[in-house]
Tab-separated table of C-alpha atoms in Angstrom:
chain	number	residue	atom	x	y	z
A	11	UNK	CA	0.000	0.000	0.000
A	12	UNK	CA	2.875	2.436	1.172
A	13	UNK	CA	4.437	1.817	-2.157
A	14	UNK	CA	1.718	2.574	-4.231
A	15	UNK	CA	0.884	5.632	-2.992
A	16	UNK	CA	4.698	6.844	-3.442
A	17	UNK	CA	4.252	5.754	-6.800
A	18	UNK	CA	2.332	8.450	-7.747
A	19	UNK	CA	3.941	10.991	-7.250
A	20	UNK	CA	7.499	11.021	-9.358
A	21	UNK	CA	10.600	10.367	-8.255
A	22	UNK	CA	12.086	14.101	-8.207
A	23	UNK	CA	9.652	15.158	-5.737
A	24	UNK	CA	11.677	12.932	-3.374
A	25	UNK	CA	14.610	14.420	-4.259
A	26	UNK	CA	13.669	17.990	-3.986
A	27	UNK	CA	11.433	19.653	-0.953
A	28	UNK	CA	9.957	22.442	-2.878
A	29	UNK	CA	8.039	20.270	-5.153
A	30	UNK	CA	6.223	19.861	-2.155
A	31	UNK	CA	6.015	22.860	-1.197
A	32	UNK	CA	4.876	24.162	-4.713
A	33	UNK	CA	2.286	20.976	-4.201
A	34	UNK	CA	0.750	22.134	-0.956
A	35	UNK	CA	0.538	25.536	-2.306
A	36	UNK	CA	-1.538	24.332	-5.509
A	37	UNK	CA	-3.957	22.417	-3.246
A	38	UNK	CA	-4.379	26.268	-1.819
A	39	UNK	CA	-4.751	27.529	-5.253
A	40	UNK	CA	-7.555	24.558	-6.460
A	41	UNK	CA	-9.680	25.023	-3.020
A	42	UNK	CA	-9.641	28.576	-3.350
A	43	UNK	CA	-10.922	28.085	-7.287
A	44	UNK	CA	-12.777	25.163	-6.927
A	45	UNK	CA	-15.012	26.782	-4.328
A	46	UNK	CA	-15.488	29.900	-6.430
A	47	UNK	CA	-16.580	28.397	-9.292
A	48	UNK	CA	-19.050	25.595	-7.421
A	49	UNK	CA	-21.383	29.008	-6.979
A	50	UNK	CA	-20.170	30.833	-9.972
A	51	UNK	CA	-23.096	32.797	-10.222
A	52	UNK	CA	-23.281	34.251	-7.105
A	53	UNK	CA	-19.827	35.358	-7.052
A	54	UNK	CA	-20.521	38.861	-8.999
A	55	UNK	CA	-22.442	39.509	-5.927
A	56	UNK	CA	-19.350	38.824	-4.046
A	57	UNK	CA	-16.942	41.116	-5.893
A	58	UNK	CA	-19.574	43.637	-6.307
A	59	UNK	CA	-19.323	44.118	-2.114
A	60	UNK	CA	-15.850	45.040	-2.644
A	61	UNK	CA	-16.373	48.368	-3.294
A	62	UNK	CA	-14.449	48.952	-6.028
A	63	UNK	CA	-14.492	51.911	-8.829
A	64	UNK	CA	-15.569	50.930	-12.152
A	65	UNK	CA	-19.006	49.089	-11.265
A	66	UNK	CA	-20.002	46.242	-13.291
A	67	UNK	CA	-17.242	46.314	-15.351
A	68	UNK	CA	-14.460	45.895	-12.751
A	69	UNK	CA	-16.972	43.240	-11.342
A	70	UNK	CA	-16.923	41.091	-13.867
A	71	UNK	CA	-12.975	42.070	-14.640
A	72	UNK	CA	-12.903	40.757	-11.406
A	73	UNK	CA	-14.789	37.768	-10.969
A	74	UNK	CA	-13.173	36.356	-14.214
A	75	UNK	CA	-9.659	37.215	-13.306
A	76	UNK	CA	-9.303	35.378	-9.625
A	77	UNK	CA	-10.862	32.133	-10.409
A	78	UNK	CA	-8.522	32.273	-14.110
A	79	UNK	CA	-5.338	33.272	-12.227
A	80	UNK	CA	-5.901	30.424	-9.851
A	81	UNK	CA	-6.621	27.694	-12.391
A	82	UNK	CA	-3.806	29.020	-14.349
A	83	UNK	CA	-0.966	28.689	-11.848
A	84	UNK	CA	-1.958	24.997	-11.149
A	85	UNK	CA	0.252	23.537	-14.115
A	86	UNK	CA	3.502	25.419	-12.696
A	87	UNK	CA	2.830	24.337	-9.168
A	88	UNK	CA	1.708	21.251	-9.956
A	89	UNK	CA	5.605	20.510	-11.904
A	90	UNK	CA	3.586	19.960	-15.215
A	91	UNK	CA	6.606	19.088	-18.124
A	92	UNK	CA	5.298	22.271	-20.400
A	93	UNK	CA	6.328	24.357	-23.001
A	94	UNK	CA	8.789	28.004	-22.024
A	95	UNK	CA	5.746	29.947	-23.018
A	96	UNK	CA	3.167	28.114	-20.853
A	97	UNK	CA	5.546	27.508	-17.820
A	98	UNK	CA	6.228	31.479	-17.786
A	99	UNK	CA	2.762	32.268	-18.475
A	100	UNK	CA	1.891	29.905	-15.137
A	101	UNK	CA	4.153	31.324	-13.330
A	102	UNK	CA	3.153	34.390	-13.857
A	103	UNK	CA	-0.515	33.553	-12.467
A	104	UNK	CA	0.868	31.732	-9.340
A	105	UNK	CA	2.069	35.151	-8.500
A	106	UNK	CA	-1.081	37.355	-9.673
A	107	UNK	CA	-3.132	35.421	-7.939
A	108	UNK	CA	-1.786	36.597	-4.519
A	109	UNK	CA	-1.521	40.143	-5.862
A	110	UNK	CA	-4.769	40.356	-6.879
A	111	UNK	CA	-5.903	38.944	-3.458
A	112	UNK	CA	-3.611	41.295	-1.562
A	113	UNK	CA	-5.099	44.368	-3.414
A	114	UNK	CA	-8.478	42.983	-2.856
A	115	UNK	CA	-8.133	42.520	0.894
A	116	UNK	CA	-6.605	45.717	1.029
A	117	UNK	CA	-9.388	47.566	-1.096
A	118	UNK	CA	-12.455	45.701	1.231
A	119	UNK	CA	-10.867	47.240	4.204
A	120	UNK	CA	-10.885	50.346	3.502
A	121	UNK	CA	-13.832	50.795	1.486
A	122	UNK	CA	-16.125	48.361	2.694
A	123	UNK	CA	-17.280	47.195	5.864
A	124	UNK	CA	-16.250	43.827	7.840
A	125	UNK	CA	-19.628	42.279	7.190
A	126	UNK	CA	-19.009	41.652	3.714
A	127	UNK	CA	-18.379	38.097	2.361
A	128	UNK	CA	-14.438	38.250	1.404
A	129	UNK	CA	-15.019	35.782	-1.843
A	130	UNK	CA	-11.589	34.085	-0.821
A	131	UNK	CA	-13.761	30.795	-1.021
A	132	UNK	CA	-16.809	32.024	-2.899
A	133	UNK	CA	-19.887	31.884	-2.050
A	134	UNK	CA	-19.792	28.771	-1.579
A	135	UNK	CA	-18.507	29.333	2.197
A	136	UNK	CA	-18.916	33.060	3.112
A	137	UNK	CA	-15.566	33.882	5.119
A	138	UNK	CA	-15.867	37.518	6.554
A	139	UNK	CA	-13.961	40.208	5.713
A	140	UNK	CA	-11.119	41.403	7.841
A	141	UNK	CA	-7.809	42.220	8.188
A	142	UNK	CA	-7.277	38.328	8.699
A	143	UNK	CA	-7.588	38.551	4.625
A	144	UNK	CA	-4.978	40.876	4.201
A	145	UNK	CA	-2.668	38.902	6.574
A	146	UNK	CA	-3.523	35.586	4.493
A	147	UNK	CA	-2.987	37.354	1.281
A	148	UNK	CA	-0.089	39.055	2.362
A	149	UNK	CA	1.474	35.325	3.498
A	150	UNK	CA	-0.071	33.664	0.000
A	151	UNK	CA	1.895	36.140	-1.829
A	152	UNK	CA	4.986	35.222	0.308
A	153	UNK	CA	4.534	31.677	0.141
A	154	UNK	CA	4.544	31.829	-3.802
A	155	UNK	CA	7.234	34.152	-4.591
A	156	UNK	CA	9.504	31.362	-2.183
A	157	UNK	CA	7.905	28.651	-4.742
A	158	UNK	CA	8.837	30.662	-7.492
A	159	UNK	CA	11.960	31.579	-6.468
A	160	UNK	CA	12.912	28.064	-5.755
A	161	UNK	CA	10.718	25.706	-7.868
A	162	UNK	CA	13.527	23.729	-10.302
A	163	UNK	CA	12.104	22.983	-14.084
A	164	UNK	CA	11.402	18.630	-13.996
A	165	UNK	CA	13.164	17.250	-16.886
C-alpha cells in the first residue's frame, strides 16, 4: 500500500522539498478556485461588495480574473513538463493570484465594511472580511514568490 501511494507521485519530488512545497501551495490555489466556481453565479455579488471603482465592469474584470489566475498557476505548481511559453505564463498567475488577493483585501478594508463576504472561497462558504484577509494574502503572496523563487524545471 505504502508503495503505491509513493508511486504516484514522481521520483524528483523525493529528491527535492519544494516540489512539495509548490504541491501544498496548488492544493491552496484549487480550493480557493474550486469553491469559487461551485457558486459561480453568485460570485458577482461577491466582488460587487468590494467596493471597487468601475461598477459592473471591474466586477466582472474581477470575478473572471481570480478564479482564471488560480486555475492558471496549477500547471507550474503542480511541476507539469510544459512548453517556455506556458511555464512562464503559469508562473506568472501563481504570483497574480496573490496580488490580486492582496489588493483585494486591502481595497475591502478600507472601502467596505467587515460584514461583507471576502469571496476568498466564494460563495460557496462566506468567510468575513477582515484584516485576517490581508494577513492571508499578504502570506499567499509570500509563500509563492519562495515557490517561485525556488521551484527547479522537472526534466
Amino acid at each position: 500500500m505504502k508503495q503505491q501511494i509513493i508511486d504516484i507521485f514522481p521520483p524528483e519530488f523525493y529528491k527535492n522539498a519544494a516540489y512539495w512545497r509548490a504541491f501544498t501551495l496548488a492544493c491552496v490555489y484549487l480550493v480557493m478556485a474550486v469553491t469559487q466556481l461551485f457558486s459561480y453565479e453568485d460570485f458577482g455579488e461577491v466582488v460587487a461588495g468590494y467596493g471597487f471603482a468601475g461598477g459592473q465592469v471591474t466586477v466582472v474584470v474581477m470575478a473572471a480574473l481570480l478564479p482564471l489566475f488560480e486555475v492558471l498557476a496549477l500547471p507550474y505548481l503542480l511541476s507539469m513538463k510544459l512548453s517556455m511559453r506556458a511555464r512562464r505564463t503559469s508562473k506568472i498567475a501563481v504570483l497574480c493570484v496573490p496580488c490580486l488577493w492582496l489588493l483585494v483585501a486591502l481595497v475591502a478594508n478600507v472601502v467596505a465594511s467587515d460584514g461583507i463576504n471576502s469571496g476568498l472561497l466564494g460563495a460557496t462558504i462566506p468567510t468575513m472580511n477582515g484584516w485576517w484577509l490581508v494577513a492571508f494574502a499578504a502570506l499567499l503572496l509570500w509563500s509563492a514568490v519562495l515557490v517561485v523563487r525556488e521551484l527547479p524545471k522537472r526534466k
